[in-house]
Coordinates of N, CA and C in Angstrom, one line a residue:
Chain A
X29 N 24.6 285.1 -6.7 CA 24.7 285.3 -8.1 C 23.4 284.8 -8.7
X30 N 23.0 285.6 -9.7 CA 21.3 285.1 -10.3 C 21.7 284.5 -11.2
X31 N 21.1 283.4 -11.5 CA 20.8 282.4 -12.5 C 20.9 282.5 -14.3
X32 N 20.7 284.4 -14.4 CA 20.7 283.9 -15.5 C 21.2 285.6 -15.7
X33 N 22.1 285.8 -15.7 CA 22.3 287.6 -16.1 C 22.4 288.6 -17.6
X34 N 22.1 289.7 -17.5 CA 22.6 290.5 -18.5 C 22.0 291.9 -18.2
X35 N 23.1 292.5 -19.2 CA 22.9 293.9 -18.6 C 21.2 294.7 -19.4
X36 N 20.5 295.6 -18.2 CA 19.4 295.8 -18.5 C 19.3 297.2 -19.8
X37 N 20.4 297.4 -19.6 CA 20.9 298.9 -20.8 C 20.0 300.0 -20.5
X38 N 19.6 300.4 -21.0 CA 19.3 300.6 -22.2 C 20.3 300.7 -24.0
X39 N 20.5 300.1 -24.4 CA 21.1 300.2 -25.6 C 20.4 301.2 -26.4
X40 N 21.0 302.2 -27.1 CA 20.0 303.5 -27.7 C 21.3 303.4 -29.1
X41 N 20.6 302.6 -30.2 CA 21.7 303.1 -31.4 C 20.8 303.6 -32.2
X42 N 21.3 304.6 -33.2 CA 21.1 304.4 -34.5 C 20.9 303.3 -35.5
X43 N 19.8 303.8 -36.5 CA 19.3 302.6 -37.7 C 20.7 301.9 -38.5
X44 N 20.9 300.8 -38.4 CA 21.8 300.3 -39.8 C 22.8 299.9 -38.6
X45 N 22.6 300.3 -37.5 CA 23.7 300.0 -36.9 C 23.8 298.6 -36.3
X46 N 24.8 298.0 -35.9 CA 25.0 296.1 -34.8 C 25.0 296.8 -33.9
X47 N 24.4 296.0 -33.2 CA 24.4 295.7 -31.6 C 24.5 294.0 -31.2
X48 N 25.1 294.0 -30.3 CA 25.4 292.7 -29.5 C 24.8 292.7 -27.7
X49 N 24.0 291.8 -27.6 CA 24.1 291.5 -26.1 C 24.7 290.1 -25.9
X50 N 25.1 290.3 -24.1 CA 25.6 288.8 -24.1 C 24.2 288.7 -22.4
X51 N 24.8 287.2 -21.9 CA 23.7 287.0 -21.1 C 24.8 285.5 -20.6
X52 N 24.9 285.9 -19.1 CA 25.8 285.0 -18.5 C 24.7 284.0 -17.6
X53 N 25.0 283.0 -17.9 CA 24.6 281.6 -16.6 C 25.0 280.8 -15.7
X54 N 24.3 280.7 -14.4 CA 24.9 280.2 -13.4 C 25.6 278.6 -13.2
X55 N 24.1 278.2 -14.2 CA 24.1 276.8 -14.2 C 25.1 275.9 -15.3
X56 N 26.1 275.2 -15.1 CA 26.9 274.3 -16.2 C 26.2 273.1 -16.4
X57 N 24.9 273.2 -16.1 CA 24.6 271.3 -15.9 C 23.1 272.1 -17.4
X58 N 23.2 273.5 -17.5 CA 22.3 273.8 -18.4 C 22.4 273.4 -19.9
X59 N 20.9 273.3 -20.4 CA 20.7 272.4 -21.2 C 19.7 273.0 -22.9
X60 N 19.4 274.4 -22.9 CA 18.4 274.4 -24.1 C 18.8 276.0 -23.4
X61 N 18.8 276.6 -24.6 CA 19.1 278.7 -24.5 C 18.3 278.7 -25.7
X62 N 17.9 280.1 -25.2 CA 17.1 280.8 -25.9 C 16.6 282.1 -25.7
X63 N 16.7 282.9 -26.8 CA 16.8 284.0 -26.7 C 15.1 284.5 -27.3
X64 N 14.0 285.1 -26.6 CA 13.3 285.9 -26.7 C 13.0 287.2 -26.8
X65 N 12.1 287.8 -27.3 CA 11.9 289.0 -27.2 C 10.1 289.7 -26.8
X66 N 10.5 290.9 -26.5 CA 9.2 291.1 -25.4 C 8.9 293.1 -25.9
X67 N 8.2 292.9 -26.9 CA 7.0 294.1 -26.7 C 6.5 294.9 -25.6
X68 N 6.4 296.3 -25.5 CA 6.1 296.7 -24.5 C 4.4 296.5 -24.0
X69 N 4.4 296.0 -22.6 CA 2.9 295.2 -22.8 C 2.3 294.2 -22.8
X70 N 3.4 293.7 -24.1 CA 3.1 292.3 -24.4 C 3.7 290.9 -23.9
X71 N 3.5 289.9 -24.3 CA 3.6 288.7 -23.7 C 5.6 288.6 -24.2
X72 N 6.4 287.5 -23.7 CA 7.1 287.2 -24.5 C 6.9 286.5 -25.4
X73 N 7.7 286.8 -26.7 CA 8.1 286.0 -28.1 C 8.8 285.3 -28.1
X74 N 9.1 283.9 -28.9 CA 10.8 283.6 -29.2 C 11.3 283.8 -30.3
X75 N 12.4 284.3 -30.1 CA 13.2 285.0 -31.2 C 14.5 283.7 -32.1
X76 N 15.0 283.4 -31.4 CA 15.3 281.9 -31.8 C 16.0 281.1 -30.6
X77 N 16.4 280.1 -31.3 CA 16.6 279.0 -30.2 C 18.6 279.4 -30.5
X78 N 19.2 278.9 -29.2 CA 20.6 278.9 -29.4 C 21.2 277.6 -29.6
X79 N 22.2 277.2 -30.2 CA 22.6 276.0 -30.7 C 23.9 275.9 -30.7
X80 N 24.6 274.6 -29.8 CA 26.3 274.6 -29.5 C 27.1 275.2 -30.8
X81 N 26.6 275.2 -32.0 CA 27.6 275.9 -33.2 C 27.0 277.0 -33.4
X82 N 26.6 277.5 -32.8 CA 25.8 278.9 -33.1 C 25.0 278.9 -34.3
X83 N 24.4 279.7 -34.8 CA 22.9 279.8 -35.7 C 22.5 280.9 -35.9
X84 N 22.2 281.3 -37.1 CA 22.1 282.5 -37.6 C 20.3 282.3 -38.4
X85 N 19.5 283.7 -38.3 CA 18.0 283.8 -38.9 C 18.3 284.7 -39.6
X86 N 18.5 285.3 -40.4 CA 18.5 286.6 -41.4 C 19.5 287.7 -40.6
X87 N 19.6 288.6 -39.7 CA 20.3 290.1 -39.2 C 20.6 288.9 -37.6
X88 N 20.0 288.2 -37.4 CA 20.2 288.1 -36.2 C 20.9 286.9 -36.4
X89 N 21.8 286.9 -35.2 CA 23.1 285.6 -35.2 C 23.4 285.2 -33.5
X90 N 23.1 283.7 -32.9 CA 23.2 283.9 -31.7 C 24.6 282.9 -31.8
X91 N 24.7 283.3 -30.3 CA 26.3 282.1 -30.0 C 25.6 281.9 -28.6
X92 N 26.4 280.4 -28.4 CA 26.7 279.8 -27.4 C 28.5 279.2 -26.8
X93 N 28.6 279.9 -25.6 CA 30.4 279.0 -25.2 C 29.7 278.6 -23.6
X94 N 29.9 277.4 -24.2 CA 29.6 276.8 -23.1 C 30.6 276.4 -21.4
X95 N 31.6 276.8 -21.8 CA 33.3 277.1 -21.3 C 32.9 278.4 -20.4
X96 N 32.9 279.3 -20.9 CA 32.3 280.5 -20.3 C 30.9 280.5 -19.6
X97 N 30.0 279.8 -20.4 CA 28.5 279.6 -19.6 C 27.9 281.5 -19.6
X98 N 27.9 281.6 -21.5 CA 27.4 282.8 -21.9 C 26.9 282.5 -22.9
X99 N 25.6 283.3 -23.4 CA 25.2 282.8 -24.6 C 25.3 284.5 -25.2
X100 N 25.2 285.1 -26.6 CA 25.2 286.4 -26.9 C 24.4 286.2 -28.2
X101 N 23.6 287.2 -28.7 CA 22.9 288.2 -29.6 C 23.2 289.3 -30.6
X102 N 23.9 288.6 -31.9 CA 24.1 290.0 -32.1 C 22.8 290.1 -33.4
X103 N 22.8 291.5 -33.4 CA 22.1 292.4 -34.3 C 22.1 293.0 -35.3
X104 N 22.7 292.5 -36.7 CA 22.9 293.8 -37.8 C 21.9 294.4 -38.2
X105 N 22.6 295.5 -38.8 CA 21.5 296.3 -39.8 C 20.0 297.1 -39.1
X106 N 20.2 297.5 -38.2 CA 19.0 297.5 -37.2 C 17.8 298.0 -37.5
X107 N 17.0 297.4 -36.8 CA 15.6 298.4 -37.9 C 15.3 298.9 -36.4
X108 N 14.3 300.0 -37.2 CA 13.4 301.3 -35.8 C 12.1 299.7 -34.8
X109 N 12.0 298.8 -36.1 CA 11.1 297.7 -35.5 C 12.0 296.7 -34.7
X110 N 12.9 296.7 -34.6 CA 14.0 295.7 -33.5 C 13.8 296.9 -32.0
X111 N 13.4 297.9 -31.7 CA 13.1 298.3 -30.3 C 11.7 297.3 -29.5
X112 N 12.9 296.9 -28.8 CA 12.3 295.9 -27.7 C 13.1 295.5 -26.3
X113 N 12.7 294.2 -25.6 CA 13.3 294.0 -24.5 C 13.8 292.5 -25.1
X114 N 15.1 292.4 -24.7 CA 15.5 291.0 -25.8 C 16.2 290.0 -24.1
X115 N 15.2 288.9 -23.8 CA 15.7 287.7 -22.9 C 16.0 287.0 -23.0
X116 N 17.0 286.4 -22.3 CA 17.8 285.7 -22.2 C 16.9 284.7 -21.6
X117 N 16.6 283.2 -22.3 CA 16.3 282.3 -21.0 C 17.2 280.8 -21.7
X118 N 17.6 280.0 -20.2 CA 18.3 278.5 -20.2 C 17.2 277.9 -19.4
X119 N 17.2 276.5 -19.7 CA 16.1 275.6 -19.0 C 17.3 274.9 -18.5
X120 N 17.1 274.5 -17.2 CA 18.5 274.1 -16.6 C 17.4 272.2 -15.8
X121 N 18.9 271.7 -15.9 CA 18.6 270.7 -15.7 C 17.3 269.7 -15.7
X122 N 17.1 268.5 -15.0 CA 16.0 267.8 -15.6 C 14.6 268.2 -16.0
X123 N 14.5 269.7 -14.7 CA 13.0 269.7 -14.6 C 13.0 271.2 -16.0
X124 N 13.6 271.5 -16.7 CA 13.8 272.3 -17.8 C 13.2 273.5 -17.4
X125 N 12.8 273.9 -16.4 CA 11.8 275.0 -16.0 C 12.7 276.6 -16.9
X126 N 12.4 277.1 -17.8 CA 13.0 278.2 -18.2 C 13.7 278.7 -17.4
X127 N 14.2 279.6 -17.0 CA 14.9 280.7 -16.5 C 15.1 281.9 -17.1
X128 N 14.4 282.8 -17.0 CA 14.7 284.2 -17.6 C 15.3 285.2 -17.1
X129 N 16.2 286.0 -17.6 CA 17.5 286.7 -17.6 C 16.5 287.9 -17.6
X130 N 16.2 289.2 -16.8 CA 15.9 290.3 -16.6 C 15.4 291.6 -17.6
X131 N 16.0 291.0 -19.1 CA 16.2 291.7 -20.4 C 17.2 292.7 -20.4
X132 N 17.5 292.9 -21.7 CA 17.8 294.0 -22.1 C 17.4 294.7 -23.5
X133 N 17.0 295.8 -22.7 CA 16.0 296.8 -23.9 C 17.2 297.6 -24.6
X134 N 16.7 297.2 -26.1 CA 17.1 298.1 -27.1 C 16.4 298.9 -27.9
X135 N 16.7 300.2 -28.3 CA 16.2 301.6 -28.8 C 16.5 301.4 -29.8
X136 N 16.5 301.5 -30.8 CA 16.7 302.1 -32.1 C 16.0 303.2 -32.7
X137 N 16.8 304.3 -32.9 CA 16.3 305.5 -33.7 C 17.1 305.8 -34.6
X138 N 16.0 306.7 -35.3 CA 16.4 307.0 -36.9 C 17.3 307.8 -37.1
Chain B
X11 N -5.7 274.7 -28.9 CA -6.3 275.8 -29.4 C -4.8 276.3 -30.4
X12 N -4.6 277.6 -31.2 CA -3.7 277.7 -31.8 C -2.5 277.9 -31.0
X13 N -2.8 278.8 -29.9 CA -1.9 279.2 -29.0 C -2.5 279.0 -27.5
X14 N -1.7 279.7 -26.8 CA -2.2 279.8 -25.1 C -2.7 280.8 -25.2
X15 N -4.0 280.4 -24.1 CA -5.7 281.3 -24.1 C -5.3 281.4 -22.4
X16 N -5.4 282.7 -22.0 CA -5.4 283.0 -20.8 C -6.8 284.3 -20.7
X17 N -7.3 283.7 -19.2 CA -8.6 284.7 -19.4 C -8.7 284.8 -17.6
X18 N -8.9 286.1 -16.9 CA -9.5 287.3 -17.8 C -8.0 287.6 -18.5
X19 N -8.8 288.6 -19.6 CA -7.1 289.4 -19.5 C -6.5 290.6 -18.8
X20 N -7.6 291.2 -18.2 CA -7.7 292.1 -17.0 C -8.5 291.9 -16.1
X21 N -8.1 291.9 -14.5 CA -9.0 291.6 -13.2 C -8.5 292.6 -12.6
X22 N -9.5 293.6 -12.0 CA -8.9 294.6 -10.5 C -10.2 293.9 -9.7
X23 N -9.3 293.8 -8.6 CA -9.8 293.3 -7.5 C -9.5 294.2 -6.1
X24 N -10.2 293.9 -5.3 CA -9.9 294.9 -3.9 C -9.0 294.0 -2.8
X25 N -8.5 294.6 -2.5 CA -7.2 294.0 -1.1 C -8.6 292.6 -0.3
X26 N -7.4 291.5 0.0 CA -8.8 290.5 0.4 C -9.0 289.8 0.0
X27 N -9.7 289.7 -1.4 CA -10.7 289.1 -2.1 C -9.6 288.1 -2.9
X28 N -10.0 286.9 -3.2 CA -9.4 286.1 -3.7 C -9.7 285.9 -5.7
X29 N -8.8 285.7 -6.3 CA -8.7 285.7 -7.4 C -8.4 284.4 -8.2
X30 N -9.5 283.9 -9.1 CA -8.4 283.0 -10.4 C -8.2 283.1 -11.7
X31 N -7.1 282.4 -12.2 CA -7.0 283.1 -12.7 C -6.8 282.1 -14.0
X32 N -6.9 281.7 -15.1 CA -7.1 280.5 -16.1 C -6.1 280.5 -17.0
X33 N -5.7 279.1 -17.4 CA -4.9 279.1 -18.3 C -4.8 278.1 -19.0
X34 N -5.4 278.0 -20.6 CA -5.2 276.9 -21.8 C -4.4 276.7 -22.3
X35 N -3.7 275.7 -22.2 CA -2.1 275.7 -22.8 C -2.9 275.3 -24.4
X36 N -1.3 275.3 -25.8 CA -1.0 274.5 -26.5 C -1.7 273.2 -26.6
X37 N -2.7 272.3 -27.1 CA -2.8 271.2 -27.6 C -1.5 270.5 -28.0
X38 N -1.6 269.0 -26.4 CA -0.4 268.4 -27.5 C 1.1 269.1 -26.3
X39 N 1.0 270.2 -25.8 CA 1.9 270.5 -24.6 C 1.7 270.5 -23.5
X40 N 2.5 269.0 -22.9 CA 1.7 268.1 -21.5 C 3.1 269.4 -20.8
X41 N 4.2 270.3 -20.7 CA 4.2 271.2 -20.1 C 4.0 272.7 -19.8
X42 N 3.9 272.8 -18.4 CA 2.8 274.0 -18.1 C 3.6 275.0 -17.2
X43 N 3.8 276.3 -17.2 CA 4.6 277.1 -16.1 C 3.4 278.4 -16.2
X44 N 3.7 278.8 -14.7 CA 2.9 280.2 -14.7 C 4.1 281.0 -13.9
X45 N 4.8 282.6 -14.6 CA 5.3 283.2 -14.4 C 4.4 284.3 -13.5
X46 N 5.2 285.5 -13.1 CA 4.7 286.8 -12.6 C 5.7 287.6 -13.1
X47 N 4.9 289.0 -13.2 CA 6.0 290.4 -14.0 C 5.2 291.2 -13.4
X48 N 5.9 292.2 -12.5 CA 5.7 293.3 -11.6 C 6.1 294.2 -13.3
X49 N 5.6 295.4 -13.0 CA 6.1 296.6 -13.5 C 7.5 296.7 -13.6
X50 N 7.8 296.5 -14.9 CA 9.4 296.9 -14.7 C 10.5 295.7 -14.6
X51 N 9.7 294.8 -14.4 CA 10.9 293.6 -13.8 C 10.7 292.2 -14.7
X52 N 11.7 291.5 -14.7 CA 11.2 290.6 -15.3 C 10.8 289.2 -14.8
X53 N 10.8 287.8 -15.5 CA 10.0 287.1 -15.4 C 10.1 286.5 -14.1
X54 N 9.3 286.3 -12.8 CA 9.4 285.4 -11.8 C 8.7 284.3 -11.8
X55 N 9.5 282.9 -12.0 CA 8.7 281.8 -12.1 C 7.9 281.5 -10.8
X56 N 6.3 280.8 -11.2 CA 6.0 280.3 -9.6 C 5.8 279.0 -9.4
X57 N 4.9 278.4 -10.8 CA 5.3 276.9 -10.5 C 5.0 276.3 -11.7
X58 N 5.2 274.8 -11.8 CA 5.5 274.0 -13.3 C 4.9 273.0 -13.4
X59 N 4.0 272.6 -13.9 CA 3.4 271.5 -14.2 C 3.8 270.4 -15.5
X60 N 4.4 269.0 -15.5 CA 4.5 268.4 -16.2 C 3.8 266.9 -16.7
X61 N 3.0 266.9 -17.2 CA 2.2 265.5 -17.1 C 1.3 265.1 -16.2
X62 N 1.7 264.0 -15.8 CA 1.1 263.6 -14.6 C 2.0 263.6 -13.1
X63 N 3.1 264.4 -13.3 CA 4.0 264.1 -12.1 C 3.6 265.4 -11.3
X64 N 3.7 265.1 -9.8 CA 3.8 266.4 -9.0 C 4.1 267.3 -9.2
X65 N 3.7 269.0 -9.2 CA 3.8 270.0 -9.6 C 5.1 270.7 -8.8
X66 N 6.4 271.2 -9.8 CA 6.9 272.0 -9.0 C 6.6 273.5 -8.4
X67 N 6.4 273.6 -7.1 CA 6.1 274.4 -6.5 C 6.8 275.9 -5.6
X68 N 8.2 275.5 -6.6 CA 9.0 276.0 -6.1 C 8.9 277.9 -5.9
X69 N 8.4 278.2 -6.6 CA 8.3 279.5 -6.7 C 7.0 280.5 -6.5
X70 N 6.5 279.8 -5.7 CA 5.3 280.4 -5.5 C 5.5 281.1 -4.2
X71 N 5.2 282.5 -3.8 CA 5.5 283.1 -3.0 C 5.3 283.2 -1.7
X72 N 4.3 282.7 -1.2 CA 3.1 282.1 -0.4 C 2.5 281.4 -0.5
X73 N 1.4 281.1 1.2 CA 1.0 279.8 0.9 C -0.4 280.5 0.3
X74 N -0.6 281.7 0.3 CA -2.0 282.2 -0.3 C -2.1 281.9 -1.8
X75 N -0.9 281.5 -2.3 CA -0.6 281.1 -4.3 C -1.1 279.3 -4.3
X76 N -1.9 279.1 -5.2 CA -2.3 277.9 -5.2 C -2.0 277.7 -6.9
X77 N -1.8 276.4 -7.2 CA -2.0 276.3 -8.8 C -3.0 274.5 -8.7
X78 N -3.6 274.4 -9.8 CA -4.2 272.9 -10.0 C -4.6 272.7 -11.8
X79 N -3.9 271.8 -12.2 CA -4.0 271.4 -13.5 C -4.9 270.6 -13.8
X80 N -6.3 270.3 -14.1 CA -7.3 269.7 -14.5 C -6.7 268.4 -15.3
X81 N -6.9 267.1 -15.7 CA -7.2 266.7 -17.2 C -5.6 267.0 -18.0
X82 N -4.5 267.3 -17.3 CA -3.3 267.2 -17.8 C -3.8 269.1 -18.6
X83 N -4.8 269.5 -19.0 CA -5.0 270.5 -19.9 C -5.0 272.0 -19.1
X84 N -6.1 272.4 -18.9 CA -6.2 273.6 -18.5 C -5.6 273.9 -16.8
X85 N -5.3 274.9 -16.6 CA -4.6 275.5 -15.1 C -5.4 276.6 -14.6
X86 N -5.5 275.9 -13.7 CA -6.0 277.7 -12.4 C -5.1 278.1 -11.3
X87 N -4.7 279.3 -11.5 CA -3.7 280.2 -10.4 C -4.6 280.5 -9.4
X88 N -4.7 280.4 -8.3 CA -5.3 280.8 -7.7 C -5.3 281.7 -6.6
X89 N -5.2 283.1 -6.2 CA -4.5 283.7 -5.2 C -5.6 284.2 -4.1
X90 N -5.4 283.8 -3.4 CA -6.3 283.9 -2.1 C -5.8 285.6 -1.0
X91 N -7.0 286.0 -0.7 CA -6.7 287.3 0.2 C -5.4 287.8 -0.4
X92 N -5.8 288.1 -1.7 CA -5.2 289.4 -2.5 C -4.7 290.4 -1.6
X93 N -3.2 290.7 -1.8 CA -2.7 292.1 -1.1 C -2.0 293.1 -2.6
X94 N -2.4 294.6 -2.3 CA -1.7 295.2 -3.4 C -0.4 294.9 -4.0
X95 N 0.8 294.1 -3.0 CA 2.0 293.6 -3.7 C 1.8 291.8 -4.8
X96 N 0.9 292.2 -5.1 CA 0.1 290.7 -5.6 C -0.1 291.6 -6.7
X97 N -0.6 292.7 -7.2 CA -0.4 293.2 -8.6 C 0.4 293.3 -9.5
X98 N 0.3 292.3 -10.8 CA 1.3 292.5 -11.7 C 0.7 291.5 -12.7
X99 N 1.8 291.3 -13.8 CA 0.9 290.5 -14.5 C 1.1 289.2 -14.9
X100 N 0.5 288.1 -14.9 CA 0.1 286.7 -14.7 C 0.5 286.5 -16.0
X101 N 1.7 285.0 -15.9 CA 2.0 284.8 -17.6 C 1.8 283.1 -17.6
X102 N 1.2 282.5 -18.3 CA 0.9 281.1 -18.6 C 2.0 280.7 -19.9
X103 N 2.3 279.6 -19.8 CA 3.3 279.3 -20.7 C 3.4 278.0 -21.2
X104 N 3.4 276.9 -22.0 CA 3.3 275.8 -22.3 C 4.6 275.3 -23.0
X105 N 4.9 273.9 -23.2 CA 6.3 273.5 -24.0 C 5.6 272.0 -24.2
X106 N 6.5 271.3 -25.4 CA 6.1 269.9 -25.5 C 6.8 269.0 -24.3
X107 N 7.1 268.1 -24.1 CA 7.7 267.1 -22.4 C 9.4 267.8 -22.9
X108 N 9.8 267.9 -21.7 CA 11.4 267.7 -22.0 C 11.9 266.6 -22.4
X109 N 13.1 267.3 -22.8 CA 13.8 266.0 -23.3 C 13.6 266.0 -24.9
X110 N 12.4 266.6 -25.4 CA 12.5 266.4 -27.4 C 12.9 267.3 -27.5
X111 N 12.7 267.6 -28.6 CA 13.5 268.6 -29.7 C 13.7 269.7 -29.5
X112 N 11.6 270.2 -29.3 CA 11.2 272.0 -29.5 C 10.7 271.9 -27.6
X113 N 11.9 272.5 -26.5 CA 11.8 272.6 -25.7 C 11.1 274.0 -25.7
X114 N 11.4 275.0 -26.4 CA 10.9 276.5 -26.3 C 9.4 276.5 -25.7
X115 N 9.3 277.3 -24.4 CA 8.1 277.8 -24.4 C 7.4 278.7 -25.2
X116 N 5.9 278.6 -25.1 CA 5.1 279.8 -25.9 C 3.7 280.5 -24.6
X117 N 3.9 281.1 -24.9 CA 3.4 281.9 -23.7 C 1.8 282.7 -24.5
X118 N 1.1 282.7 -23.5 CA -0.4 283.5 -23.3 C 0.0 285.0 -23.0
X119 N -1.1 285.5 -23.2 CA -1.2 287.4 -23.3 C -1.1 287.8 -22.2
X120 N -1.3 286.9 -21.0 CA -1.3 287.0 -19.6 C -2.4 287.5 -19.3
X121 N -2.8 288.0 -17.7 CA -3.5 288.3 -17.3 C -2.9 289.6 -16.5
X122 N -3.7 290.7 -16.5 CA -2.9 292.0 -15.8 C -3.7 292.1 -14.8
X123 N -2.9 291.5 -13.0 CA -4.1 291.6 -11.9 C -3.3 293.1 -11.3
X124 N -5.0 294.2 -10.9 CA -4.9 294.6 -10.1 C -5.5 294.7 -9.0
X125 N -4.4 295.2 -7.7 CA -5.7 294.8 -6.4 C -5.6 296.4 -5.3
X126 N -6.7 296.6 -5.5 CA -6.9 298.2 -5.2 C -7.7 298.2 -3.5

């Protein structure tokens, strides 16, 4: 089992629409989630940090259950500029080394 | 510097020939990781530098992958007798020490090696 999963999609919605990803982990001794996002080309971004009560930035809303050992993404209101590849990474135990989750690319069209 | 400076930002190189490859972290972020991204795939870590402790080396794919952190600051990848499955692109990445607050990495533009 890999360290840090989610499905690679493609997700293809329509504008205005939610989307949700989730992103499952291997490790229960993990310690700091975070959800990034990746331009095509480009470097990764971070998109925000995840937090045991979950946490919300304007459209975007993350959760953590730590019971489950999944962290999820959702998406309202989609814009044509939310097409990207959105990762999943946990820094797992002492030595915090990231771990990144494979992505999953989302489309948005008009 | 404002962010992480990674240079070149393109190398093609010929099968063979050895490659390095640089990386300035964050001011101020004594941790260091260099990833790899093949086409299509995502991130594979190779190794991690924190402070002054031994580097983890855990992911480096061979023994032709070398890494060395100067001065706690700057890093060189270093890939010796380049083979075409050695092309892809080189990601530098910086964080403040574990354990505080703002663990998030921030990552350089990378380096896109190819070896022809």
């Amino acid at each position: 089992r890999k360290e840090v999963e989610q499905d690679p999609g493609p997700f293809n919605v329509p504008e205005g629409a939610t989307v949700a990803f989730n992103c499952t982990y291997s490790n229960s001794a993990s310690q700091s989630f975070f959800w990034y996002r990746q331009d095509c080309r480009k470097e990764p971004k971070l998109l925000m940090s995840v937090y045991s009560s979950g946490n919300e930035d304007g459209r975007f809303t993350a959760q953590l259950n730590r019971a489950s050992q999944y962290i999820s993404l959702l998406i309202r209101d989609s814009k044509l500029s939310d097409s990207a590849t959105y990762l999943c990474v946990v820094n797992s135990g002492g030595s915090y080394i990231p771990t990144f989750g494979r992505g999953t690319s989302l489309i948005v069209h008009p | 510097g404002a962010g992480v400076s990674q240079s070149p930002s393109n190398k093609v190189t010929e099968k063979g020939k050895d490659v390095e490859l640089r990386c300035d972290p964050i001011s101020g972020h004594t941790a260091l990781y260099w990833y790899r991204q093949s086409l299509g795939q995502g991130l594979e870590f190779l190794i991690y530098f924190q402070g002054n402790s031994a580097p983890d080396k855990s992911g480096l794919p061979s023994d032709r992958f070398s890494a060395e952190r100067t001065g706690g600051s700057v890093s060189t990848l270093t890939i010796q007798r380049t083979q075409q499955e050695d092309s892809a692109v080189y990601l530098c990445a910086s964080s403040f020490p574990p354990g505080t607050a703002n663990t998030e990495a921030f990552f350089g533009q990378g380096t896109r090696l190819t070896v022809v």
